[in-house]
mmCIF file of C-alpha atoms in Angstrom:
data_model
loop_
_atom_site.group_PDB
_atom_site.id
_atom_site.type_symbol
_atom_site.label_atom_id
_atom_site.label_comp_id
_atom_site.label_asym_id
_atom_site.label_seq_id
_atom_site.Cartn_x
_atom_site.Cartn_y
_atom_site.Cartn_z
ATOM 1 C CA UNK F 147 75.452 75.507 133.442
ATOM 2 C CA UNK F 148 77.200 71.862 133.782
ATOM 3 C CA UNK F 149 78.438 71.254 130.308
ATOM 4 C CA UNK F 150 79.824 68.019 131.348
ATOM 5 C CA UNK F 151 76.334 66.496 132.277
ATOM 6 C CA UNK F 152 75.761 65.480 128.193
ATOM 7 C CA UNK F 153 72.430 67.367 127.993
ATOM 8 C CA UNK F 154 70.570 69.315 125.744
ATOM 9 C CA UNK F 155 70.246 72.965 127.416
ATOM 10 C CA UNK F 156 67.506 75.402 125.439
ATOM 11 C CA UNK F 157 67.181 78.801 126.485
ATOM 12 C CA UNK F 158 64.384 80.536 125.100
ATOM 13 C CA UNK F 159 64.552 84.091 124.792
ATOM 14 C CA UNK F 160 61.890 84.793 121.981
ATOM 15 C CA UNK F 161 59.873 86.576 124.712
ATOM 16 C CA UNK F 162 62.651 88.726 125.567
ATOM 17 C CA UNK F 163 63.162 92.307 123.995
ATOM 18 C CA UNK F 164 65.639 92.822 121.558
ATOM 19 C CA UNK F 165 68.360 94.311 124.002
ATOM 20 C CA UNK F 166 67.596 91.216 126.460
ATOM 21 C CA UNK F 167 68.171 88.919 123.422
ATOM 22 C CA UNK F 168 71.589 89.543 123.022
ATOM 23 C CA UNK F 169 72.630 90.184 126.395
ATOM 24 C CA UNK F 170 71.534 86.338 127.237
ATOM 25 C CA UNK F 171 72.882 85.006 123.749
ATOM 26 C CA UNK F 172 76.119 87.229 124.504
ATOM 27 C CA UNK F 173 76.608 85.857 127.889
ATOM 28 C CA UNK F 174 76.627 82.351 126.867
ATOM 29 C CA UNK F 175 78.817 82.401 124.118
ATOM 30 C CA UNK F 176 81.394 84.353 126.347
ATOM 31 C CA UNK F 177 80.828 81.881 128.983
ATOM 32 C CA UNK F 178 81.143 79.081 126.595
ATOM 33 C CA UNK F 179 84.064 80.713 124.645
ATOM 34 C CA UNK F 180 85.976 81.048 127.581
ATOM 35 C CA UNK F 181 84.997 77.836 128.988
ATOM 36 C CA UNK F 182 86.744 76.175 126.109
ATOM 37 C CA UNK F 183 89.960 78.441 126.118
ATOM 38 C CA UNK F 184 90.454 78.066 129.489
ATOM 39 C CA UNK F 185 90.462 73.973 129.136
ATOM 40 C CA UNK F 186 92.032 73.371 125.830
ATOM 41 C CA UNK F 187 90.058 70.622 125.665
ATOM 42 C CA UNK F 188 87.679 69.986 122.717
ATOM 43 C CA UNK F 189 85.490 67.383 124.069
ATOM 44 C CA UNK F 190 82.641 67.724 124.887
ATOM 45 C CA UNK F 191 81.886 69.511 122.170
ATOM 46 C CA UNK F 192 79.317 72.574 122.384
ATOM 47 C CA UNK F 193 76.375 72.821 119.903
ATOM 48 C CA UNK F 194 74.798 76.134 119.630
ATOM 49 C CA UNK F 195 72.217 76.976 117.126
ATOM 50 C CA UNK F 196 71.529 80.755 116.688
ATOM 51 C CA UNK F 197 67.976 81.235 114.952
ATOM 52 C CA UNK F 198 68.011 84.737 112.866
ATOM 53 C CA UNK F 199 72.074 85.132 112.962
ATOM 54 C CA UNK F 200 72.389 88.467 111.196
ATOM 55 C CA UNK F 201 70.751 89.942 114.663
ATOM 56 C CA UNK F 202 73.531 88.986 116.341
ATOM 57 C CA UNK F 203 76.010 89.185 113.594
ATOM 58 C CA UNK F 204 74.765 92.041 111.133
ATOM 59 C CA UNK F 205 76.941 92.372 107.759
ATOM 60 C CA UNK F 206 76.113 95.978 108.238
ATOM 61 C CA UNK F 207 75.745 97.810 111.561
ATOM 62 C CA UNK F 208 76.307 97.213 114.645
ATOM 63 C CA UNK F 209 76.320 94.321 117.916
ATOM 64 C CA UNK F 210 77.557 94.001 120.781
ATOM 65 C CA UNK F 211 78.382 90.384 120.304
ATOM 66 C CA UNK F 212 79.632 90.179 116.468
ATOM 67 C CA UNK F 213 83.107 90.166 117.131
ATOM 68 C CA UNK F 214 82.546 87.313 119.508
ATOM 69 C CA UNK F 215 80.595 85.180 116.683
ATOM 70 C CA UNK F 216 82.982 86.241 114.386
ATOM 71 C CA UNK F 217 85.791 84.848 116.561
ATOM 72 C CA UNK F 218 83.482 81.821 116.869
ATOM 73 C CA UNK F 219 83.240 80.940 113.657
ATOM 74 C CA UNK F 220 86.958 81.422 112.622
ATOM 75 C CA UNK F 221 88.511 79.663 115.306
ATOM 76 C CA UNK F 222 85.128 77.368 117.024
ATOM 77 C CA UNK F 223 85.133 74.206 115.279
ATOM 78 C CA UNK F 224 88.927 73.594 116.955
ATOM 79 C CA UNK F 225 87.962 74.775 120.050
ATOM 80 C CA UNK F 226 85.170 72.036 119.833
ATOM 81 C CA UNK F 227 82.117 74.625 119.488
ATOM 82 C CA UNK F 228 79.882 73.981 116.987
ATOM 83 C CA UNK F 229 78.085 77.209 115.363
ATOM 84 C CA UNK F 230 74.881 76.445 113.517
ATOM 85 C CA UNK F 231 73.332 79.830 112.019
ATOM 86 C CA UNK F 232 69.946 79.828 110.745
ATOM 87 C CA UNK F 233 68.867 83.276 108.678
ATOM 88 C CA UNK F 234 66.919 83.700 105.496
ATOM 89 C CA UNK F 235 69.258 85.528 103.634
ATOM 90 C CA UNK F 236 73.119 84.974 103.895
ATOM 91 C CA UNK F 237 74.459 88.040 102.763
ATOM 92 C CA UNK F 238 72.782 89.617 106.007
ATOM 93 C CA UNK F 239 75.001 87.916 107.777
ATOM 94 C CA UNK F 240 78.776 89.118 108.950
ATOM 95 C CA UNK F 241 80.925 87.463 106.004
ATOM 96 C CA UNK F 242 83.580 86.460 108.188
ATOM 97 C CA UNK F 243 80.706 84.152 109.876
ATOM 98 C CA UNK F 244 79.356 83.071 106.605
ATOM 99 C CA UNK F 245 83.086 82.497 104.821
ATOM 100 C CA UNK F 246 83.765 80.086 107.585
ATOM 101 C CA UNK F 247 81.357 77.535 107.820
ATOM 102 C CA UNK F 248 81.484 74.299 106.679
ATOM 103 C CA UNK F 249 78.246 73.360 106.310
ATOM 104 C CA UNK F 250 75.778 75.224 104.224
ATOM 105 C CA UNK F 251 72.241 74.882 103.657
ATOM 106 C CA UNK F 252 70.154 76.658 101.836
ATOM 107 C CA UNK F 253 66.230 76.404 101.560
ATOM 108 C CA UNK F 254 63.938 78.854 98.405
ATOM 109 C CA UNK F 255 65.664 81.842 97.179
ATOM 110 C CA UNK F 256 64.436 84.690 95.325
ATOM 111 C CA UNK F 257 66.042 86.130 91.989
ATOM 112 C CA UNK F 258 68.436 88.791 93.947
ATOM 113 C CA UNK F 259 69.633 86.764 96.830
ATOM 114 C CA UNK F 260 70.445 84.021 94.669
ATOM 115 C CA UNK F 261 72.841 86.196 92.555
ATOM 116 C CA UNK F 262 74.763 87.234 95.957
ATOM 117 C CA UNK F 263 78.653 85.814 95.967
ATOM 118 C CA UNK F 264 77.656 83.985 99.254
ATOM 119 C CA UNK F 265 75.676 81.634 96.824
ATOM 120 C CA UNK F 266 78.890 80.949 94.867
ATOM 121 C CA UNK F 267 79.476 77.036 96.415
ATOM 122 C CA UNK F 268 76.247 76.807 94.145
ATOM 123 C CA UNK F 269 76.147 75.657 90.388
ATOM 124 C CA UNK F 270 74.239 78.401 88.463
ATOM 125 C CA UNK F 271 71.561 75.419 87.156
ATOM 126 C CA UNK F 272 70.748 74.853 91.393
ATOM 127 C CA UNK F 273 70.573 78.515 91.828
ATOM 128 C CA UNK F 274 67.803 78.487 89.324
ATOM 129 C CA UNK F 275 66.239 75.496 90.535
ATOM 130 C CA UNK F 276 66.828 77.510 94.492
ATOM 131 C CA UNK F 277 64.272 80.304 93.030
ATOM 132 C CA UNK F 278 61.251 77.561 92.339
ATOM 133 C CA UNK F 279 61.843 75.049 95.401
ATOM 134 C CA UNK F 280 58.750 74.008 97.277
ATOM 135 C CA UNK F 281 58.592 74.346 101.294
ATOM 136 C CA UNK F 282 61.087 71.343 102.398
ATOM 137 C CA UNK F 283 63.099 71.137 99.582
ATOM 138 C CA UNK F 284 66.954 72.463 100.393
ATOM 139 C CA UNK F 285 70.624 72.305 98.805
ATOM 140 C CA UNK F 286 73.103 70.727 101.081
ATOM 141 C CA UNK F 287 76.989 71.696 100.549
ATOM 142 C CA UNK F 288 79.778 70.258 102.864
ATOM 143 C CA UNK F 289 83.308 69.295 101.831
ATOM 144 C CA UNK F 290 83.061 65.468 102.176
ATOM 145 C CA UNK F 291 80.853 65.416 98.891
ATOM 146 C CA UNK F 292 81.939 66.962 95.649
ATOM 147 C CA UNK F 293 78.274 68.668 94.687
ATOM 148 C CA UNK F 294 75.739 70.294 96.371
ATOM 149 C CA UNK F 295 73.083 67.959 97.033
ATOM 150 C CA UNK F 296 69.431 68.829 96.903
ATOM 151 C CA UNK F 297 66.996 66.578 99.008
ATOM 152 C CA UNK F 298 63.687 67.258 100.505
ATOM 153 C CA UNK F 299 61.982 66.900 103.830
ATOM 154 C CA UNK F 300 59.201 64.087 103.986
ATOM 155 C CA UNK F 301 55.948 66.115 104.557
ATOM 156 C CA UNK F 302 55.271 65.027 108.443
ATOM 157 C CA UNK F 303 52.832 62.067 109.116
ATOM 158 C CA UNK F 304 51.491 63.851 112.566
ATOM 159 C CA UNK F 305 49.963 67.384 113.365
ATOM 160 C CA UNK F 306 52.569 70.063 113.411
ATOM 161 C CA UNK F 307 49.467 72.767 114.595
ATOM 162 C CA UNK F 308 46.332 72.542 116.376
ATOM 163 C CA UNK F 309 43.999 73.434 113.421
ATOM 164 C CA UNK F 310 45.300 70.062 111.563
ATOM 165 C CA UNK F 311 44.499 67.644 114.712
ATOM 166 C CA UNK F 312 41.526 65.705 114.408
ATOM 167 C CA UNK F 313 40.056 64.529 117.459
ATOM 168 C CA UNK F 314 38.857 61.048 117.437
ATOM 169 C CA UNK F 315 37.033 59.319 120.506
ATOM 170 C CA UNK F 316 38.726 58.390 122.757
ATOM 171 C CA UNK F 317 39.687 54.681 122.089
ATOM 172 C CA UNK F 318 40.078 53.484 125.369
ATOM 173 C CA UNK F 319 36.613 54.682 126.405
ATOM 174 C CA UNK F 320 34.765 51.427 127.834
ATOM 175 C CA UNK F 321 37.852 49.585 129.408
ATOM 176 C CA UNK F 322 38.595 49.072 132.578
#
């Protein structure tokens, strides 16, 4: 892949069996890992965003690729790669992974979860108020502001599936 060309790359590998999964995710982290050691240089900077992280990075078990997103995480952000994790439950995840991110967001939790020392950046009033949140509602914590902040996604003003389109006629029908 040209990293230099200041796209967006996806590679979607939900069709893939789990072995495949982390073979592709695996080989692109190397790739990019080494990519960014070999150069030294930080910029441009490498986003990847890792949908069900404790997969690749169990807290318990084993992968082939944990130690590499445990490197990641510890030493990423100055080697200009970005690591955004997205699982429902933290304390899935590898806590070297978890203990070293900077950002943390976190959407409804139930009673247990929220009791788990990976919630501890949390006031105990917003871990309450974590356990009743409504789809779109989250906590935001980074170091630049003092509190958590909790904010909420606007509900969206188009169809997000096909069962919620309406078809209308078409309203070009007549012109030429």
């Amino acid at each position: 892949m040209d990293r230099l060309a200041k796209t967006i790359c996806v590679v979607d590998i939900h069709k893939l069996q789990d072995f495949a999964q982390r073979f592709v995710v695996g080989a692109i982290l190397d790739e990019v890992f080494a990519d960014k050691e070999a150069t030294g240089q930080r910029q441009p900077l490498q986003v990847i965003l890792l949908d069900e992280l404790n997969k690749y990075a169990p807290r318990e078990g084993q992968s082939p690729i944990r130690e590499t997103l445990v490197d990641i995480a510890q030493r990423g952000r100055s080697l200009g790669i970005i690591l955004i994790g997205a699982q429902q439950t933290a304390s899935r995840v590898a806590q070297e992974v978890v203990e070293n991110a900077s950002i943390r967001v976190t959407g409804r939790l139930d009673a247990a979860e929220a009791e788990r020392s990976e919630y501890g950046w949390m006031l105990p009033s917003t871990r309450a108020r974590a356990r009743l949140f409504k789809p779109g509602t989250m906590v935001l914590f980074q170091p630049g502001i003092p509190a958590p902040l909790v904010f909420t996604f606007p509900f969206p003003p188009w169809a997000t599936r096909k069962e919620e389109a309406v078809e209308d006629d078409d309203p070009f029908e007549g012109l030429s």
